[in-house]
Amino acid sequence: MVSLKLQKRLAASVLKCGKRKIWLDPNEINEISLANSRRNIARLEKDGLIMKKPTVVHSRSRVRERNKAKSKGRHTGIGKRRGTANARLPFKVLWMRRTRVLRRLLHKMRDAKKIDKHIYHALYLQAKGNQFKNKRVLLETIHTMKSEQSKVKALADQAEAKKSRARARLAKRASREQKKSEQ
């Protein structure tokens, strides 16, 4: 049997692939063994005595199917987990997501004039101090603070109205007494 090592190497170089991908026609070994240059190899390739084997298929269909199932929550039980909960989804990432959501909401409400800058600042610091576990809790707090603020404002308005009425009454009485003293 003739060694076709040289021909295989040259063919790999000409066809731009590895030596394992080169197919040499076993019936034409003698003719192939005479080819000792790249040009000759190229001619043999054109004639079909030397061919480049197709790439081996490595199917990902099973992987895709499994990933689709995983997205639905299958194959993710306790027995399939290797890392700690923190390694799988870090606490820091959860914190960043939550904080960004809360801060975005606060910015939006302040810009829309739904809360004033004082409430905004107080709630911002509370959010930073881990007071709100989610958006719903923050919204509830905002509503309670706003209702308290409106109550305080209403009471202040009532007190002011009372004072103004009292002042008017006093002024009226003083003017009446002044008229009496003039007569």
PDB file of N, CA, C and O in Angstrom, residues 44-77:
ATOM      1  N   LEU A  44      -6.979  16.959  -9.342  1.00  0.00           N
ATOM      2  CA  LEU A  44      -7.641  15.733  -8.878  1.00  0.00           C
ATOM      3  C   LEU A  44      -8.957  16.056  -8.148  1.00  0.00           C
ATOM      4  O   LEU A  44      -9.937  15.323  -8.254  1.00  0.00           O
ATOM      5  N   GLU A  45      -8.949  17.166  -7.410  1.00  0.00           N
ATOM      6  CA  GLU A  45     -10.159  17.586  -6.692  1.00  0.00           C
ATOM      7  C   GLU A  45     -11.257  17.931  -7.694  1.00  0.00           C
ATOM      8  O   GLU A  45     -12.425  17.595  -7.503  1.00  0.00           O
ATOM      9  N   LYS A  46     -10.846  18.599  -8.791  1.00  0.00           N
ATOM     10  CA  LYS A  46     -11.809  18.973  -9.825  1.00  0.00           C
ATOM     11  C   LYS A  46     -12.373  17.725 -10.501  1.00  0.00           C
ATOM     12  O   LYS A  46     -13.563  17.660 -10.825  1.00  0.00           O
ATOM     13  N   ASP A  47     -11.521  16.721 -10.651  1.00  0.00           N
ATOM     14  CA  ASP A  47     -11.966  15.473 -11.286  1.00  0.00           C
ATOM     15  C   ASP A  47     -12.807  14.605 -10.346  1.00  0.00           C
ATOM     16  O   ASP A  47     -13.449  13.651 -10.796  1.00  0.00           O
ATOM     17  N   GLY A  48     -12.745  14.908  -9.056  1.00  0.00           N
ATOM     18  CA  GLY A  48     -13.571  14.173  -8.088  1.00  0.00           C
ATOM     19  C   GLY A  48     -12.862  13.002  -7.431  1.00  0.00           C
ATOM     20  O   GLY A  48     -13.512  12.174  -6.790  1.00  0.00           O
ATOM     21  N   LEU A  49     -11.524  12.890  -7.599  1.00  0.00           N
ATOM     22  CA  LEU A  49     -10.776  11.809  -6.945  1.00  0.00           C
ATOM     23  C   LEU A  49     -10.462  12.168  -5.485  1.00  0.00           C
ATOM     24  O   LEU A  49     -10.266  11.282  -4.657  1.00  0.00           O
ATOM     25  N   ILE A  50     -10.398  13.470  -5.220  1.00  0.00           N
ATOM     26  CA  ILE A  50     -10.181  13.947  -3.850  1.00  0.00           C
ATOM     27  C   ILE A  50     -11.372  14.839  -3.502  1.00  0.00           C
ATOM     28  O   ILE A  50     -11.765  15.677  -4.306  1.00  0.00           O
ATOM     29  N   MET A  51     -11.935  14.614  -2.315  1.00  0.00           N
ATOM     30  CA  MET A  51     -13.097  15.423  -1.907  1.00  0.00           C
ATOM     31  C   MET A  51     -12.962  15.867  -0.467  1.00  0.00           C
ATOM     32  O   MET A  51     -12.253  15.230   0.340  1.00  0.00           O
ATOM     33  N   LYS A  52     -13.686  16.944  -0.169  1.00  0.00           N
ATOM     34  CA  LYS A  52     -13.757  17.433   1.216  1.00  0.00           C
ATOM     35  C   LYS A  52     -15.022  16.832   1.828  1.00  0.00           C
ATOM     36  O   LYS A  52     -16.120  17.010   1.294  1.00  0.00           O
ATOM     37  N   LYS A  53     -14.860  16.087   2.936  1.00  0.00           N
ATOM     38  CA  LYS A  53     -16.023  15.466   3.586  1.00  0.00           C
ATOM     39  C   LYS A  53     -16.912  16.551   4.194  1.00  0.00           C
ATOM     40  O   LYS A  53     -16.424  17.594   4.631  1.00  0.00           O
ATOM     41  N   PRO A  54     -18.228  16.313   4.251  1.00  0.00           N
ATOM     42  CA  PRO A  54     -19.116  17.322   4.876  1.00  0.00           C
ATOM     43  C   PRO A  54     -18.895  17.401   6.386  1.00  0.00           C
ATOM     44  O   PRO A  54     -18.421  16.433   6.991  1.00  0.00           O
ATOM     45  N   THR A  55     -19.233  18.535   6.943  1.00  0.00           N
ATOM     46  CA  THR A  55     -19.060  18.696   8.393  1.00  0.00           C
ATOM     47  C   THR A  55     -20.044  17.790   9.125  1.00  0.00           C
ATOM     48  O   THR A  55     -21.168  17.579   8.671  1.00  0.00           O
ATOM     49  N   VAL A  56     -19.584  17.263  10.247  1.00  0.00           N
ATOM     50  CA  VAL A  56     -20.417  16.360  11.039  1.00  0.00           C
ATOM     51  C   VAL A  56     -21.496  17.188  11.732  1.00  0.00           C
ATOM     52  O   VAL A  56     -21.217  18.248  12.295  1.00  0.00           O
ATOM     53  N   VAL A  57     -22.717  16.719  11.664  1.00  0.00           N
ATOM     54  CA  VAL A  57     -23.832  17.448  12.280  1.00  0.00           C
ATOM     55  C   VAL A  57     -23.831  17.209  13.786  1.00  0.00           C
ATOM     56  O   VAL A  57     -23.741  16.082  14.247  1.00  0.00           O
ATOM     57  N   HIS A  58     -23.891  18.327  14.539  1.00  0.00           N
ATOM     58  CA  HIS A  58     -24.033  18.231  15.996  1.00  0.00           C
ATOM     59  C   HIS A  58     -25.332  18.953  16.337  1.00  0.00           C
ATOM     60  O   HIS A  58     -25.360  20.159  16.537  1.00  0.00           O
ATOM     61  N   SER A  59     -26.392  18.182  16.359  1.00  0.00           N
ATOM     62  CA  SER A  59     -27.737  18.767  16.467  1.00  0.00           C
ATOM     63  C   SER A  59     -27.973  19.397  17.834  1.00  0.00           C
ATOM     64  O   SER A  59     -27.616  18.820  18.865  1.00  0.00           O
ATOM     65  N   ARG A  60     -28.615  20.585  17.820  1.00  0.00           N
ATOM     66  CA  ARG A  60     -28.982  21.256  19.065  1.00  0.00           C
ATOM     67  C   ARG A  60     -30.490  21.169  19.327  1.00  0.00           C
ATOM     68  O   ARG A  60     -31.001  21.851  20.219  1.00  0.00           O
ATOM     69  N   SER A  61     -31.167  20.327  18.553  1.00  0.00           N
ATOM     70  CA  SER A  61     -32.629  20.279  18.686  1.00  0.00           C
ATOM     71  C   SER A  61     -33.041  19.818  20.076  1.00  0.00           C
ATOM     72  O   SER A  61     -33.972  20.372  20.669  1.00  0.00           O
ATOM     73  N   ARG A  62     -32.330  18.814  20.627  1.00  0.00           N
ATOM     74  CA  ARG A  62     -32.663  18.322  21.967  1.00  0.00           C
ATOM     75  C   ARG A  62     -32.408  19.403  23.014  1.00  0.00           C
ATOM     76  O   ARG A  62     -33.179  19.564  23.953  1.00  0.00           O
ATOM     77  N   VAL A  63     -31.325  20.157  22.821  1.00  0.00           N
ATOM     78  CA  VAL A  63     -30.985  21.241  23.766  1.00  0.00           C
ATOM     79  C   VAL A  63     -32.068  22.307  23.726  1.00  0.00           C
ATOM     80  O   VAL A  63     -32.521  22.792  24.770  1.00  0.00           O
ATOM     81  N   ARG A  64     -32.490  22.671  22.507  1.00  0.00           N
ATOM     82  CA  ARG A  64     -33.543  23.692  22.364  1.00  0.00           C
ATOM     83  C   ARG A  64     -34.833  23.245  23.051  1.00  0.00           C
ATOM     84  O   ARG A  64     -35.484  24.027  23.751  1.00  0.00           O
ATOM     85  N   GLU A  65     -35.162  21.961  22.860  1.00  0.00           N
ATOM     86  CA  GLU A  65     -36.377  21.412  23.456  1.00  0.00           C
ATOM     87  C   GLU A  65     -36.302  21.484  24.982  1.00  0.00           C
ATOM     88  O   GLU A  65     -37.254  21.884  25.649  1.00  0.00           O
ATOM     89  N   ARG A  66     -35.144  21.123  25.505  1.00  0.00           N
ATOM     90  CA  ARG A  66     -34.951  21.126  26.965  1.00  0.00           C
ATOM     91  C   ARG A  66     -35.011  22.551  27.516  1.00  0.00           C
ATOM     92  O   ARG A  66     -35.601  22.795  28.567  1.00  0.00           O
ATOM     93  N   ASN A  67     -34.401  23.479  26.794  1.00  0.00           N
ATOM     94  CA  ASN A  67     -34.415  24.878  27.245  1.00  0.00           C
ATOM     95  C   ASN A  67     -35.829  25.443  27.244  1.00  0.00           C
ATOM     96  O   ASN A  67     -36.189  26.242  28.106  1.00  0.00           O
ATOM     97  N   LYS A  68     -36.621  25.022  26.244  1.00  0.00           N
ATOM     98  CA  LYS A  68     -38.019  25.467  26.191  1.00  0.00           C
ATOM     99  C   LYS A  68     -38.762  24.951  27.421  1.00  0.00           C
ATOM    100  O   LYS A  68     -39.541  25.668  28.049  1.00  0.00           O
ATOM    101  N   ALA A  69     -38.504  23.675  27.773  1.00  0.00           N
ATOM    102  CA  ALA A  69     -39.144  23.092  28.957  1.00  0.00           C
ATOM    103  C   ALA A  69     -38.680  23.818  30.218  1.00  0.00           C
ATOM    104  O   ALA A  69     -39.471  24.079  31.124  1.00  0.00           O
ATOM    105  N   LYS A  70     -37.376  24.180  30.248  1.00  0.00           N
ATOM    106  CA  LYS A  70     -36.826  24.877  31.422  1.00  0.00           C
ATOM    107  C   LYS A  70     -37.468  26.243  31.594  1.00  0.00           C
ATOM    108  O   LYS A  70     -37.684  26.704  32.713  1.00  0.00           O
ATOM    109  N   SER A  71     -37.767  26.900  30.454  1.00  0.00           N
ATOM    110  CA  SER A  71     -38.392  28.216  30.543  1.00  0.00           C
ATOM    111  C   SER A  71     -39.787  28.102  31.160  1.00  0.00           C
ATOM    112  O   SER A  71     -40.296  29.056  31.739  1.00  0.00           O
ATOM    113  N   LYS A  72     -40.396  26.903  31.030  1.00  0.00           N
ATOM    114  CA  LYS A  72     -41.700  26.662  31.661  1.00  0.00           C
ATOM    115  C   LYS A  72     -41.545  26.240  33.116  1.00  0.00           C
ATOM    116  O   LYS A  72     -42.528  26.077  33.824  1.00  0.00           O
ATOM    117  N   GLY A  73     -40.294  25.999  33.531  1.00  0.00           N
ATOM    118  CA  GLY A  73     -40.051  25.657  34.935  1.00  0.00           C
ATOM    119  C   GLY A  73     -39.759  24.189  35.187  1.00  0.00           C
ATOM    120  O   GLY A  73     -39.644  23.771  36.333  1.00  0.00           O
ATOM    121  N   ARG A  74     -39.629  23.373  34.123  1.00  0.00           N
ATOM    122  CA  ARG A  74     -39.306  21.959  34.323  1.00  0.00           C
ATOM    123  C   ARG A  74     -37.791  21.807  34.552  1.00  0.00           C
ATOM    124  O   ARG A  74     -37.018  22.683  34.182  1.00  0.00           O
ATOM    125  N   HIS A  75     -37.410  20.702  35.106  1.00  0.00           N
ATOM    126  CA  HIS A  75     -35.982  20.340  35.320  1.00  0.00           C
ATOM    127  C   HIS A  75     -35.241  21.381  36.168  1.00  0.00           C
ATOM    128  O   HIS A  75     -34.047  21.596  35.979  1.00  0.00           O
ATOM    129  N   THR A  76     -35.934  22.078  37.053  1.00  0.00           N
ATOM    130  CA  THR A  76     -35.234  23.086  37.859  1.00  0.00           C
ATOM    131  C   THR A  76     -35.497  22.862  39.346  1.00  0.00           C
ATOM    132  O   THR A  76     -35.453  23.792  40.140  1.00  0.00           O
ATOM    133  N   GLY A  77     -35.818  21.620  39.712  1.00  0.00           N
ATOM    134  CA  GLY A  77     -36.095  21.300  41.115  1.00  0.00           C
ATOM    135  C   GLY A  77     -34.832  21.324  41.946  1.00  0.00           C
ATOM    136  O   GLY A  77     -33.729  21.590  41.452  1.00  0.00           O
TER     137      GLY A  77
END
